[in-house]
Short mmCIF file of C-alpha atoms in Angstrom, two decimals:
data_model
loop_
_atom_site.label_atom_id
_atom_site.label_comp_id
_atom_site.label_asym_id
_atom_site.label_seq_id
_atom_site.Cartn_x
_atom_site.Cartn_y
_atom_site.Cartn_z
CA UNK N 252 18.81 12.65 19.59
CA UNK N 253 18.57 9.22 17.88
CA UNK N 254 15.14 8.07 16.84
CA UNK N 255 14.41 4.73 15.15
CA UNK N 256 11.31 3.84 13.17
CA UNK N 257 10.68 0.07 13.29
CA UNK N 258 11.25 -0.84 9.62
CA UNK N 259 10.00 -4.35 9.13
CA UNK N 260 6.85 -3.42 7.19
CA UNK N 261 4.44 -0.51 6.71
CA UNK N 262 4.52 3.28 6.38
CA UNK N 263 8.11 3.68 7.60
CA UNK N 264 9.40 6.49 5.40
CA UNK N 265 6.39 8.71 6.27
CA UNK N 266 7.24 8.49 10.00
CA UNK N 267 10.92 9.14 9.33
CA UNK N 268 9.96 12.28 7.40
CA UNK N 269 7.49 13.46 10.08
CA UNK N 270 9.93 12.84 12.95
CA UNK N 271 12.67 14.78 11.08
CA UNK N 272 10.37 17.75 10.61
CA UNK N 273 9.31 17.60 14.25
CA UNK N 274 12.94 17.64 15.39
CA UNK N 275 13.62 20.60 13.21
CA UNK N 276 10.67 22.46 14.69
CA UNK N 277 11.84 21.64 18.21
CA UNK N 278 15.31 22.84 17.28
CA UNK N 279 16.84 19.49 18.23
CA UNK N 280 19.83 18.00 16.45
CA UNK N 281 19.81 14.30 15.68
CA UNK N 282 18.96 11.53 13.31
CA UNK N 283 15.89 9.46 12.47
CA UNK N 284 16.64 6.10 10.97
CA UNK N 285 15.14 2.92 9.58
CA UNK N 286 15.35 0.45 12.45
CA UNK N 287 15.68 -3.19 11.29
CA UNK N 288 18.20 -4.86 13.59
CA UNK N 289 18.43 -5.21 17.30
CA UNK N 290 21.98 -3.84 17.33
CA UNK N 291 20.64 -0.47 16.14
CA UNK N 292 18.81 -0.05 19.45
CA UNK N 293 22.07 0.76 21.20
CA UNK N 294 22.04 4.34 22.51
CA UNK N 295 18.62 5.03 21.06
CA UNK N 296 16.40 7.84 22.50
CA UNK N 297 12.96 6.99 21.06
CA UNK N 298 11.25 4.36 18.93
CA UNK N 299 8.24 4.66 16.63
CA UNK N 300 6.18 1.64 15.55
CA UNK N 301 4.46 2.58 12.27
CA UNK N 302 1.14 1.56 10.71
CA UNK N 303 1.09 -1.52 8.54
CA UNK N 304 -0.23 -5.01 9.02
CA UNK N 305 0.01 -5.96 12.70
CA UNK N 306 0.18 -9.70 11.96
CA UNK N 307 3.18 -9.13 9.64
CA UNK N 308 4.94 -6.67 12.01
CA UNK N 309 4.49 -8.97 14.98
CA UNK N 310 5.87 -11.96 13.12
CA UNK N 311 8.90 -10.14 11.70
CA UNK N 312 9.72 -8.30 14.98
CA UNK N 313 9.70 -11.60 16.83
CA UNK N 314 11.80 -13.25 14.15
CA UNK N 315 14.58 -10.65 14.13
CA UNK N 316 14.86 -10.14 17.90
CA UNK N 317 13.43 -6.57 17.97
CA UNK N 318 10.34 -7.70 19.85
CA UNK N 319 11.98 -8.67 23.18
CA UNK N 320 14.49 -5.86 23.13
CA UNK N 321 11.94 -3.11 22.45
CA UNK N 322 9.71 -4.46 25.20
CA UNK N 323 12.59 -4.45 27.64
CA UNK N 324 13.58 -0.85 26.71
CA UNK N 325 9.98 0.33 26.81
CA UNK N 326 9.55 -1.16 30.29
CA UNK N 327 12.72 0.65 31.30
CA UNK N 328 11.32 4.07 30.24
CA UNK N 329 12.33 4.45 26.56
CA UNK N 330 9.77 6.62 24.76
CA UNK N 331 7.86 4.45 22.26
CA UNK N 332 5.01 5.67 20.01
CA UNK N 333 2.76 3.36 17.98
CA UNK N 334 0.22 4.43 15.33
CA UNK N 335 -2.56 2.12 14.10
CA UNK N 336 -0.83 -1.29 13.80
CA UNK N 337 1.83 0.18 16.11
CA UNK N 338 -0.89 0.83 18.74
CA UNK N 339 -1.96 -2.81 18.45
CA UNK N 340 1.64 -3.89 18.97
CA UNK N 341 1.93 -1.79 22.16
CA UNK N 342 -1.31 -2.97 23.78
CA UNK N 343 -1.87 -5.31 26.67
CA UNK N 344 -5.10 -6.95 25.38
CA UNK N 345 -6.26 -7.28 21.79
CA UNK N 346 -9.66 -8.49 20.62
CA UNK N 347 -9.68 -10.06 17.16
CA UNK N 348 -6.01 -11.05 17.01
CA UNK N 349 -4.78 -14.13 15.13
CA UNK N 350 -3.49 -17.00 17.34
CA UNK N 351 0.16 -16.41 16.33
CA UNK N 352 0.16 -12.67 17.08
CA UNK N 353 2.24 -11.33 19.98
CA UNK N 354 1.97 -7.95 21.67
CA UNK N 355 4.44 -5.81 23.67
CA UNK N 356 2.00 -5.09 26.47
CA UNK N 357 3.50 -1.67 27.23
CA UNK N 358 0.14 0.15 27.18
CA UNK N 359 -2.63 -0.80 29.62
CA UNK N 360 -5.45 -0.70 27.11
CA UNK N 361 -7.81 -3.18 25.52
CA UNK N 362 -7.94 -2.82 21.74
CA UNK N 363 -10.39 -4.13 19.16
CA UNK N 364 -8.38 -4.81 16.00
CA UNK N 365 -10.06 -3.65 12.72
CA UNK N 366 -12.99 -2.46 14.85
CA UNK N 367 -13.95 0.28 12.41
CA UNK N 368 -14.52 -2.23 9.60
CA UNK N 369 -12.94 -2.62 6.17
CA UNK N 370 -11.18 -0.09 3.94
CA UNK N 371 -14.49 1.34 2.68
CA UNK N 372 -15.18 2.42 6.28
CA UNK N 373 -11.83 4.19 6.61
CA UNK N 374 -12.35 7.94 7.30
CA UNK N 375 -10.83 11.32 8.12
CA UNK N 376 -12.19 13.59 10.87
CA UNK N 377 -10.97 16.47 13.06
CA UNK N 378 -9.82 15.45 16.56
CA UNK N 379 -9.39 17.32 19.84
CA UNK N 380 -5.97 17.15 21.53
CA UNK N 381 -5.27 17.39 25.26
CA UNK N 382 -2.29 19.71 24.79
CA UNK N 383 -3.37 22.12 22.04
CA UNK N 384 -6.49 24.05 21.12
CA UNK N 385 -6.29 23.62 17.34
CA UNK N 386 -8.04 20.53 15.87
CA UNK N 387 -5.88 17.71 14.46
CA UNK N 388 -6.93 15.91 11.29
CA UNK N 389 -7.28 12.25 12.20
CA UNK N 390 -6.72 9.74 9.38
CA UNK N 391 -8.20 6.35 10.29
CA UNK N 392 -7.34 3.47 7.96
CA UNK N 393 -8.83 0.08 8.91
CA UNK N 394 -8.12 1.39 12.38
CA UNK N 395 -8.07 -0.43 15.69
CA UNK N 396 -10.29 0.95 18.48
CA UNK N 397 -9.35 1.60 22.08
CA UNK N 398 -12.26 -0.06 23.91
CA UNK N 399 -11.05 0.14 27.52
CA UNK N 400 -8.39 1.80 29.60
CA UNK N 401 -7.08 -0.87 31.96
CA UNK N 402 -5.29 1.33 34.51
CA UNK N 403 -5.26 4.88 35.82
CA UNK N 404 -1.76 5.35 34.43
CA UNK N 405 -3.29 5.71 30.95
CA UNK N 406 -4.23 9.29 30.00
CA UNK N 407 -6.23 10.37 26.94
CA UNK N 408 -4.47 12.78 24.57
CA UNK N 409 -6.83 12.71 21.53
CA UNK N 410 -10.60 12.50 21.15
CA UNK N 411 -12.97 11.99 18.24
CA UNK N 412 -16.14 13.61 19.60
CA UNK N 413 -16.21 12.15 23.10
CA UNK N 414 -14.38 8.95 22.21
CA UNK N 415 -10.72 8.44 23.18
CA UNK N 416 -8.59 7.76 20.05
CA UNK N 417 -5.10 8.48 21.43
CA UNK N 418 -3.53 7.79 24.82
CA UNK N 419 -0.26 8.06 26.76
CA UNK N 420 1.13 6.14 29.66
CA UNK N 421 4.26 7.91 30.88
CA UNK N 422 6.81 7.18 28.10
CA UNK N 423 4.40 5.32 25.79
CA UNK N 424 1.98 6.86 23.21
CA UNK N 425 -0.60 4.92 21.25
CA UNK N 426 -2.78 6.41 18.44
CA UNK N 427 -5.57 4.82 16.45
CA UNK N 428 -4.88 7.16 13.54
CA UNK N 429 -2.00 8.21 11.26
CA UNK N 430 -0.41 11.62 12.04
CA UNK N 431 2.39 10.64 9.60
CA UNK N 432 -0.07 10.88 6.67
CA UNK N 433 -0.67 14.61 7.40
CA UNK N 434 1.71 17.58 7.33
CA UNK N 435 0.87 18.30 10.97
CA UNK N 436 3.85 17.35 13.23
CA UNK N 437 2.35 18.34 16.60
CA UNK N 438 1.92 14.80 17.84
CA UNK N 439 5.46 13.83 16.74
CA UNK N 440 6.78 16.95 18.58
CA UNK N 441 4.77 16.04 21.68
CA UNK N 442 6.23 12.53 21.54
CA UNK N 443 9.81 13.62 20.98
CA UNK N 444 9.64 15.99 23.95
CA UNK N 445 9.49 12.83 26.07
CA UNK N 446 12.99 12.01 24.82
CA UNK N 447 14.49 15.42 25.56
CA UNK K 46 -17.34 23.08 20.02
CA UNK K 47 -18.16 23.85 16.39
CA UNK K 48 -14.67 23.10 15.18
CA UNK K 49 -14.85 19.60 16.66
CA UNK K 50 -18.11 18.54 15.10
CA UNK K 51 -17.55 15.07 13.70
CA UNK K 52 -17.49 15.59 9.97
CA UNK K 53 -16.27 12.29 8.66
CA UNK K 54 -14.88 12.13 5.13
CA UNK K 55 -14.62 8.79 3.37
CA UNK K 56 -12.96 7.66 0.19
CA UNK K 57 -10.56 10.65 0.03
CA UNK K 58 -7.37 10.48 -2.02
CA UNK K 59 -5.39 10.49 1.22
CA UNK K 60 -7.32 7.47 2.57
CA UNK K 61 -6.95 5.56 -0.71
CA UNK K 62 -3.20 6.25 -1.12
CA UNK K 63 -2.77 5.84 2.65
CA UNK K 64 -4.19 2.31 2.52
CA UNK K 65 -1.53 1.42 -0.08
CA UNK K 66 1.21 2.93 2.12
CA UNK K 67 0.25 0.51 4.90
CA UNK K 68 1.12 -2.51 2.77
CA UNK K 69 4.62 -1.24 1.87
CA UNK K 70 7.44 -3.65 2.56
CA UNK K 71 4.99 -6.49 2.35
CA UNK K 72 3.88 -9.43 0.22
CA UNK K 73 0.39 -9.72 -1.26
CA UNK K 74 -0.51 -13.31 -2.11
CA UNK K 75 -3.00 -14.78 -4.58
CA UNK K 76 -5.32 -17.26 -2.88
CA UNK K 77 -8.25 -19.26 -4.19
CA UNK K 78 -9.91 -20.47 -0.96
CA UNK K 79 -10.17 -19.90 2.78
CA UNK K 80 -7.47 -22.43 3.60
CA UNK K 81 -4.90 -20.82 1.34
CA UNK K 82 -5.88 -17.40 2.73
CA UNK K 83 -5.12 -18.60 6.25
CA UNK K 84 -1.77 -20.03 5.16
CA UNK K 85 -0.93 -16.63 3.63
CA UNK K 86 -1.98 -14.72 6.74
CA UNK K 87 -0.02 -17.01 9.02
CA UNK K 88 3.06 -16.64 6.82
CA UNK K 89 2.90 -12.84 7.27
CA UNK K 90 1.25 -11.67 4.04
CA UNK K 91 0.07 -8.03 4.29
CA UNK K 92 -2.98 -8.78 2.19
CA UNK K 93 -4.45 -11.48 -0.06
CA UNK K 94 -5.83 -11.35 -3.56
CA UNK K 95 -9.01 -13.43 -3.78
CA UNK K 96 -9.27 -15.39 -7.08
CA UNK K 97 -11.06 -18.42 -8.51
CA UNK K 98 -7.87 -19.53 -10.18
CA UNK K 99 -4.24 -18.41 -9.93
CA UNK K 100 -2.87 -16.85 -13.16
CA UNK K 101 -1.01 -20.01 -14.21
CA UNK K 102 -4.34 -21.86 -14.21
CA UNK K 103 -6.16 -18.97 -15.93
CA UNK K 104 -3.54 -19.29 -18.65
CA UNK K 105 -4.05 -23.05 -18.88
CA UNK K 106 -7.87 -22.85 -18.87
CA UNK K 107 -8.15 -20.24 -21.65
CA UNK K 108 -11.63 -18.80 -22.35
CA UNK K 109 -12.87 -15.56 -20.79
CA UNK K 110 -11.53 -14.86 -17.30
CA UNK K 111 -13.95 -12.68 -15.24
CA UNK K 112 -14.34 -11.29 -11.74
CA UNK K 113 -14.38 -14.11 -9.17
CA UNK K 114 -17.65 -15.37 -7.71
CA UNK K 115 -18.49 -12.93 -4.86
CA UNK K 116 -19.40 -15.94 -2.71
CA UNK K 117 -15.79 -17.12 -3.03
CA UNK K 118 -14.43 -13.64 -2.22
CA UNK K 119 -16.74 -13.41 0.80
CA UNK K 120 -15.52 -16.81 2.03
CA UNK K 121 -11.94 -15.47 1.93
CA UNK K 122 -12.91 -12.18 3.60
CA UNK K 123 -14.50 -14.16 6.42
CA UNK K 124 -11.44 -16.39 6.83
CA UNK K 125 -8.76 -13.76 7.49
CA UNK K 126 -8.25 -10.50 9.37
CA UNK K 127 -5.81 -8.95 6.83
CA UNK K 128 -7.04 -6.88 3.84
CA UNK K 129 -8.62 -8.73 0.93
CA UNK K 130 -8.25 -7.54 -2.66
CA UNK K 131 -10.01 -8.82 -5.75
CA UNK K 132 -9.66 -8.40 -9.54
CA UNK K 133 -11.95 -6.86 -12.11
CA UNK K 134 -11.61 -6.89 -15.90
CA UNK K 135 -10.04 -3.76 -17.38
CA UNK K 136 -12.76 -1.14 -17.90
CA UNK K 137 -15.52 -3.20 -16.28
CA UNK K 138 -17.32 -0.52 -14.23
CA UNK K 139 -20.08 -2.87 -13.13
CA UNK K 140 -17.70 -5.46 -11.71
CA UNK K 141 -15.95 -2.63 -9.85
CA UNK K 142 -19.25 -1.40 -8.35
CA UNK K 143 -20.11 -4.98 -7.29
CA UNK K 144 -16.79 -5.49 -5.54
CA UNK K 145 -17.04 -2.11 -3.82
CA UNK K 146 -20.52 -3.07 -2.57
CA UNK K 147 -19.15 -6.41 -1.37
CA UNK K 148 -16.58 -4.45 0.69
CA UNK K 149 -13.23 -5.67 -0.65
CA UNK K 150 -10.36 -3.48 0.62
CA UNK K 151 -8.76 -2.81 -2.79
CA UNK K 152 -9.67 -3.55 -6.42
CA UNK K 153 -7.07 -4.72 -8.93
CA UNK K 154 -8.10 -3.63 -12.44
CA UNK K 155 -6.15 -6.42 -13.98
CA UNK K 156 -4.78 -7.56 -17.32
CA UNK K 157 -4.81 -11.12 -15.95
CA UNK K 158 -8.57 -11.17 -16.60
CA UNK K 159 -9.98 -10.72 -20.07
CA UNK K 160 -10.39 -6.95 -20.77
CA UNK K 161 -13.98 -5.67 -20.94
CA UNK K 162 -13.36 -2.31 -22.58
CA UNK K 163 -11.10 -2.06 -25.65
CA UNK K 164 -10.63 1.73 -25.20
CA UNK K 165 -10.66 2.73 -21.57
CA UNK K 166 -9.94 1.84 -17.95
CA UNK K 167 -12.41 2.51 -15.16
CA UNK K 168 -12.60 6.12 -13.88
CA UNK K 169 -11.27 5.20 -10.43
CA UNK K 170 -11.84 8.67 -8.94
CA UNK K 171 -15.55 7.90 -8.75
CA UNK K 172 -15.00 5.13 -6.20
CA UNK K 173 -14.33 5.16 -2.45
CA UNK K 174 -12.47 1.88 -2.66
CA UNK K 175 -8.81 2.22 -3.69
CA UNK K 176 -7.54 0.64 -6.92
CA UNK K 177 -4.23 -0.91 -7.98
CA UNK K 178 -3.41 -1.12 -11.71
CA UNK K 179 -0.64 -2.73 -13.71
CA UNK K 180 1.80 -0.77 -15.87
CA UNK K 181 4.59 -1.72 -18.26
CA UNK K 182 6.04 1.77 -18.59
CA UNK K 183 5.74 5.31 -17.28
CA UNK K 184 3.03 6.24 -19.72
CA UNK K 185 0.71 3.47 -18.52
CA UNK K 186 1.59 4.22 -14.86
CA UNK K 187 0.85 7.96 -15.21
CA UNK K 188 -2.44 7.35 -17.06
CA UNK K 189 -3.62 4.95 -14.31
CA UNK K 190 -2.61 7.47 -11.61
CA UNK K 191 -4.45 10.23 -13.48
CA UNK K 192 -7.56 7.97 -13.56
CA UNK K 193 -7.26 7.69 -9.75
CA UNK K 194 -5.24 4.53 -9.08
CA UNK K 195 -3.91 4.61 -5.50
CA UNK K 196 -1.22 2.09 -6.24
CA UNK K 197 0.74 0.84 -9.27
CA UNK K 198 2.27 -2.57 -9.88
CA UNK K 199 4.39 -3.82 -12.76
CA UNK K 200 2.45 -6.07 -15.08
CA UNK K 201 5.29 -8.47 -15.56
CA UNK K 202 3.97 -11.60 -17.24
CA UNK K 203 1.59 -13.26 -14.81
CA UNK K 204 1.41 -17.02 -14.39
CA UNK K 205 4.85 -17.66 -15.87
CA UNK K 206 7.11 -17.76 -12.82
CA UNK K 207 9.50 -15.85 -15.07
CA UNK K 208 10.80 -12.54 -13.68
CA UNK K 209 12.15 -11.05 -16.92
CA UNK K 210 9.06 -8.98 -17.82
CA UNK K 211 8.73 -7.57 -14.31
CA UNK K 212 12.41 -6.52 -14.47
CA UNK K 213 11.79 -4.97 -17.88
CA UNK K 214 8.87 -2.95 -16.54
CA UNK K 215 10.77 -1.71 -13.47
CA UNK K 216 13.68 -0.65 -15.70
CA UNK K 217 11.42 1.12 -18.23
CA UNK K 218 9.72 3.10 -15.51
CA UNK K 219 12.88 4.01 -13.55
CA UNK K 220 14.82 4.99 -16.67
CA UNK K 221 11.97 7.17 -17.89
CA UNK K 222 11.84 8.91 -14.49
CA UNK K 223 15.58 9.62 -14.69
CA UNK K 224 15.09 10.97 -18.20
CA UNK K 225 12.33 13.31 -16.99
CA UNK K 226 14.54 14.60 -14.23
CA UNK K 227 16.99 15.85 -16.87
CA UNK K 228 14.28 17.64 -18.88
CA UNK K 229 12.85 21.18 -18.82
CA UNK K 230 9.19 21.68 -17.84
CA UNK K 231 8.43 22.55 -21.45
CA UNK K 232 9.86 19.24 -22.71
CA UNK K 233 7.91 17.43 -20.04
CA UNK K 234 4.72 19.09 -21.30
CA UNK K 235 5.45 17.47 -24.67
CA UNK K 236 5.68 14.06 -22.94
CA UNK K 237 2.33 14.75 -21.23
CA UNK K 238 0.79 15.33 -24.68
CA UNK K 239 2.24 12.04 -25.92
CA UNK K 240 1.09 10.14 -22.81
CA UNK K 241 -2.47 11.48 -23.21
CA UNK K 242 -2.84 10.23 -26.81
CA UNK K 243 -4.35 6.79 -25.99
CA UNK K 244 -7.44 8.61 -24.69
CA UNK K 245 -8.10 9.80 -28.25
CA UNK K 246 -8.35 6.31 -29.80
CA UNK K 247 -12.16 6.07 -29.58
CA UNK K 248 -12.75 9.64 -30.89
CA UNK K 249 -10.39 9.02 -33.82
CA UNK K 250 -11.83 5.58 -34.68
CA UNK K 251 -15.36 7.08 -34.74
CA UNK K 252 -14.14 9.66 -37.27
CA UNK K 253 -12.49 7.03 -39.44
CA UNK K 254 -15.73 5.01 -39.52
CA UNK K 255 -17.62 8.14 -40.49
CA UNK K 256 -15.13 9.07 -43.22
CA UNK K 257 -14.03 12.23 -41.40
CA UNK K 258 -10.53 13.64 -40.85
CA UNK K 259 -9.00 12.39 -37.58
CA UNK K 260 -8.88 15.84 -35.95
CA UNK K 261 -10.40 15.85 -32.43
CA UNK K 262 -11.90 19.20 -31.27
CA UNK K 263 -10.26 21.08 -28.42
CA UNK K 264 -13.51 21.31 -26.39
CA UNK K 265 -14.67 17.79 -27.09
CA UNK K 266 -14.86 15.40 -24.12
CA UNK K 267 -12.92 12.21 -24.93
CA UNK K 268 -12.93 10.35 -21.62
CA UNK K 269 -15.44 10.68 -18.78
CA UNK K 270 -16.23 14.31 -19.60
CA UNK K 271 -12.55 15.34 -19.90
CA UNK K 272 -11.15 16.98 -23.02
CA UNK K 273 -7.75 16.00 -24.37
CA UNK K 274 -6.33 19.27 -23.01
CA UNK K 275 -7.72 18.56 -19.47
CA UNK K 276 -6.00 15.19 -19.55
CA UNK K 277 -2.68 16.66 -20.81
CA UNK K 278 -2.76 19.21 -17.97
CA UNK K 279 -3.52 16.49 -15.38
CA UNK K 280 -0.77 14.24 -16.63
CA UNK K 281 1.67 17.18 -16.79
CA UNK K 282 1.05 17.87 -13.09
CA UNK K 283 1.70 14.25 -12.21
CA UNK K 284 4.94 14.24 -14.28
CA UNK K 285 6.20 17.38 -12.45
CA UNK K 286 5.48 15.67 -9.15
CA UNK K 287 7.44 12.60 -10.38
CA UNK K 288 10.31 14.85 -11.42
CA UNK K 289 10.43 16.37 -7.95
CA UNK K 290 10.07 13.05 -6.06
CA UNK K 291 12.30 10.95 -8.36
CA UNK K 292 9.69 8.18 -8.10
CA UNK K 293 5.98 7.52 -8.68
CA UNK K 294 3.76 9.53 -6.28
CA UNK K 295 1.92 6.36 -5.26
CA UNK K 296 3.06 3.04 -3.81
CA UNK K 297 4.68 0.87 -6.48
CA UNK K 298 4.78 -2.97 -6.21
CA UNK K 299 6.34 -5.63 -8.41
CA UNK K 300 4.08 -8.34 -9.88
CA UNK K 301 3.97 -10.90 -12.64
CA UNK K 302 6.61 -13.58 -12.42
CA UNK K 303 7.93 -13.51 -8.81
CA UNK K 304 8.56 -17.19 -7.94
CA UNK K 305 11.39 -17.32 -5.41
CA UNK K 306 12.69 -15.36 -2.38
CA UNK K 307 15.59 -14.14 -4.54
CA UNK K 308 13.13 -12.84 -7.16
CA UNK K 309 11.38 -10.90 -4.43
CA UNK K 310 14.71 -9.55 -3.09
CA UNK K 311 15.68 -8.49 -6.63
CA UNK K 312 12.49 -6.46 -7.00
CA UNK K 313 13.14 -4.73 -3.65
CA UNK K 314 16.75 -4.03 -4.64
CA UNK K 315 15.41 -2.38 -7.79
CA UNK K 316 13.41 0.03 -5.65
CA UNK K 317 9.97 -1.53 -5.48
CA UNK K 318 7.85 -0.98 -2.35
CA UNK K 319 6.71 -4.62 -2.10
CA UNK K 320 5.66 -7.61 -4.15
CA UNK K 321 2.59 -9.46 -5.36
CA UNK K 322 3.06 -13.21 -5.66
CA UNK K 323 0.49 -14.96 -7.80
CA UNK K 324 1.06 -18.50 -8.82
CA UNK K 325 4.54 -18.61 -7.18
CA UNK K 326 3.34 -19.76 -3.77
CA UNK K 327 0.50 -22.21 -4.32
CA UNK K 328 2.11 -23.72 -7.41
CA UNK K 329 5.29 -24.51 -5.46
CA UNK K 330 5.75 -27.88 -3.70
CA UNK K 331 5.63 -26.48 -0.16
CA UNK K 332 3.37 -23.37 -0.10
CA UNK K 333 3.57 -22.48 3.65
CA UNK K 334 7.35 -22.62 3.56
CA UNK K 335 7.60 -20.69 0.27
CA UNK K 336 5.17 -18.05 1.59
CA UNK K 337 7.16 -17.48 4.79
CA UNK K 338 10.42 -17.40 2.81
CA UNK K 339 9.19 -14.72 0.40
CA UNK K 340 7.88 -12.57 3.26
CA UNK K 341 11.28 -12.75 4.95
CA UNK K 342 13.12 -12.09 1.69
CA UNK K 343 11.16 -8.83 1.23
CA UNK K 344 12.02 -7.82 4.78
CA UNK K 345 15.73 -8.69 4.42
CA UNK K 346 16.24 -7.77 0.73
CA UNK K 347 19.51 -6.01 1.48
CA UNK K 348 21.05 -8.83 3.55
CA UNK K 349 22.51 -11.43 1.13
CA UNK K 350 23.52 -13.92 3.88
CA UNK K 351 19.92 -14.06 5.01
CA UNK K 352 18.58 -14.42 1.45
CA UNK K 353 20.92 -17.38 1.05
CA UNK K 354 19.66 -18.87 4.33
CA UNK K 355 16.00 -18.22 3.51
CA UNK K 356 16.35 -19.85 0.06
CA UNK K 357 17.56 -23.22 1.44
CA UNK K 358 15.41 -26.35 1.11
CA UNK K 359 12.25 -24.75 -0.09
CA UNK K 360 11.33 -27.64 -2.31
CA UNK K 361 10.48 -27.02 -5.93
CA UNK K 362 9.48 -23.53 -7.08
CA UNK K 363 6.73 -23.30 -9.68
CA UNK K 364 7.73 -24.78 -13.01
CA UNK K 365 7.82 -21.56 -15.02
CA UNK K 366 7.56 -20.69 -18.70
CA UNK K 367 9.78 -19.00 -21.27
CA UNK K 368 8.11 -15.82 -22.53
CA UNK K 369 8.80 -16.77 -26.18
CA UNK K 370 6.66 -19.88 -25.80
CA UNK K 371 3.55 -18.06 -24.67
CA UNK K 372 0.43 -18.01 -26.74
CA UNK K 373 -1.07 -15.06 -24.87
CA UNK K 374 0.89 -12.06 -23.60
CA UNK K 375 -1.25 -10.68 -20.75
CA UNK K 376 0.96 -7.63 -20.38
CA UNK K 377 -0.17 -6.26 -23.74
CA UNK K 378 -3.69 -5.78 -22.46
CA UNK K 379 -4.83 -2.25 -21.44
CA UNK K 380 -2.48 0.57 -22.41
#
């Protein structure tokens, strides 16, 4: 299995590490690599868009040609997971975006960027998952908020209390929080199973 | 449902260090007003540093440089959607509390401003807001991390447009890490004792003034309730982590002298996680172009053809200063 973590800006190495551990747990052979150029998308099985600054990631992905190609592959069924800024990148509608920002539109959700406030409002809290009984520690850093699901194809996979904080739409996963900042690889495993 | 009760934790070490991880691979730009902040955001900056003057102008103006007017910082916070950082004087606990209350995303306890405390830095563990601090060498870096800094940057020599001091600081830290990796844990403990010595300066000076021998007691608190031995143990733990990781355990940026895309690429090639650009952008002849070019250079640091392309026709970079001609060496502030 070949998994690429979009490496233009943000917490790239943390996702590479987490995806490697998840593969090991699933007993899958393969590689996880730093994805910077469009040529590296050839023969790829899954893509992760990390947390970072969505304005920066959007600008650099458009500039180096990753933007159009990832959108095309995602529309064609390639598993793509986005966390925090990555979720913003995947979304169809974004409140609070800058005029230059572009989005992949692979996930039928409306997002409010930086909805939780500034860094002093960042928080950790246990979440409930759709596919496992054990809580998952959610790490929310200047997080975006899923304010509306725009189609029935979108299914919740993580909740904070009764609020949806993680969703999937067939091959696409979007999370408001950062599983890559914990040692818990369950969400990475769940994602990689889509590529098996 | 008991296990899913919403127990929110704020200001944890993971959230503070995590915030710094989200700016990796990015450029943080000094800005002095809303217009510059918007130029930075549009160019792809991951954050901005809100200031009244860029370091080159602080240098020129002389006098005491303090925390920026909160009104000014607020104006910049309102102008952009990316994180906003601001500087406090070294050891100025009250400025730090004020900026935390204002809601800045990260505080830079900075040698660019005039130091407030001749002995100590702020105890950053007491804050929910994350801090970044400058360091010239591994000792300074480890002391700041022990005090709770979530991110380290080289001090370089701010406001000069001269990269030599930033290069020096990267080299001193990397070489020291390599040295530690060749040492036994016992030898590393000795380094921890050496690195903890600056915390004794106040206690020793007080004894000198009182005509007493300079022997500090084992159970005597020397910094924020910690004894020298506590500090040594804390620093020792951090050094062992560094030995294992082969790098600092927090995000590490270059700062102080980055003036061109090639400077930024050099810092990335030397293993930095990203760069701060102070005077380099808004003291150049075409700031929007220079800003975009430095962002792209950090992204493409390992692609020389692109660095060449990016560096074309940028207009004039900031004028720059030889270190030997400086009247004030900012990097010497705050050990």
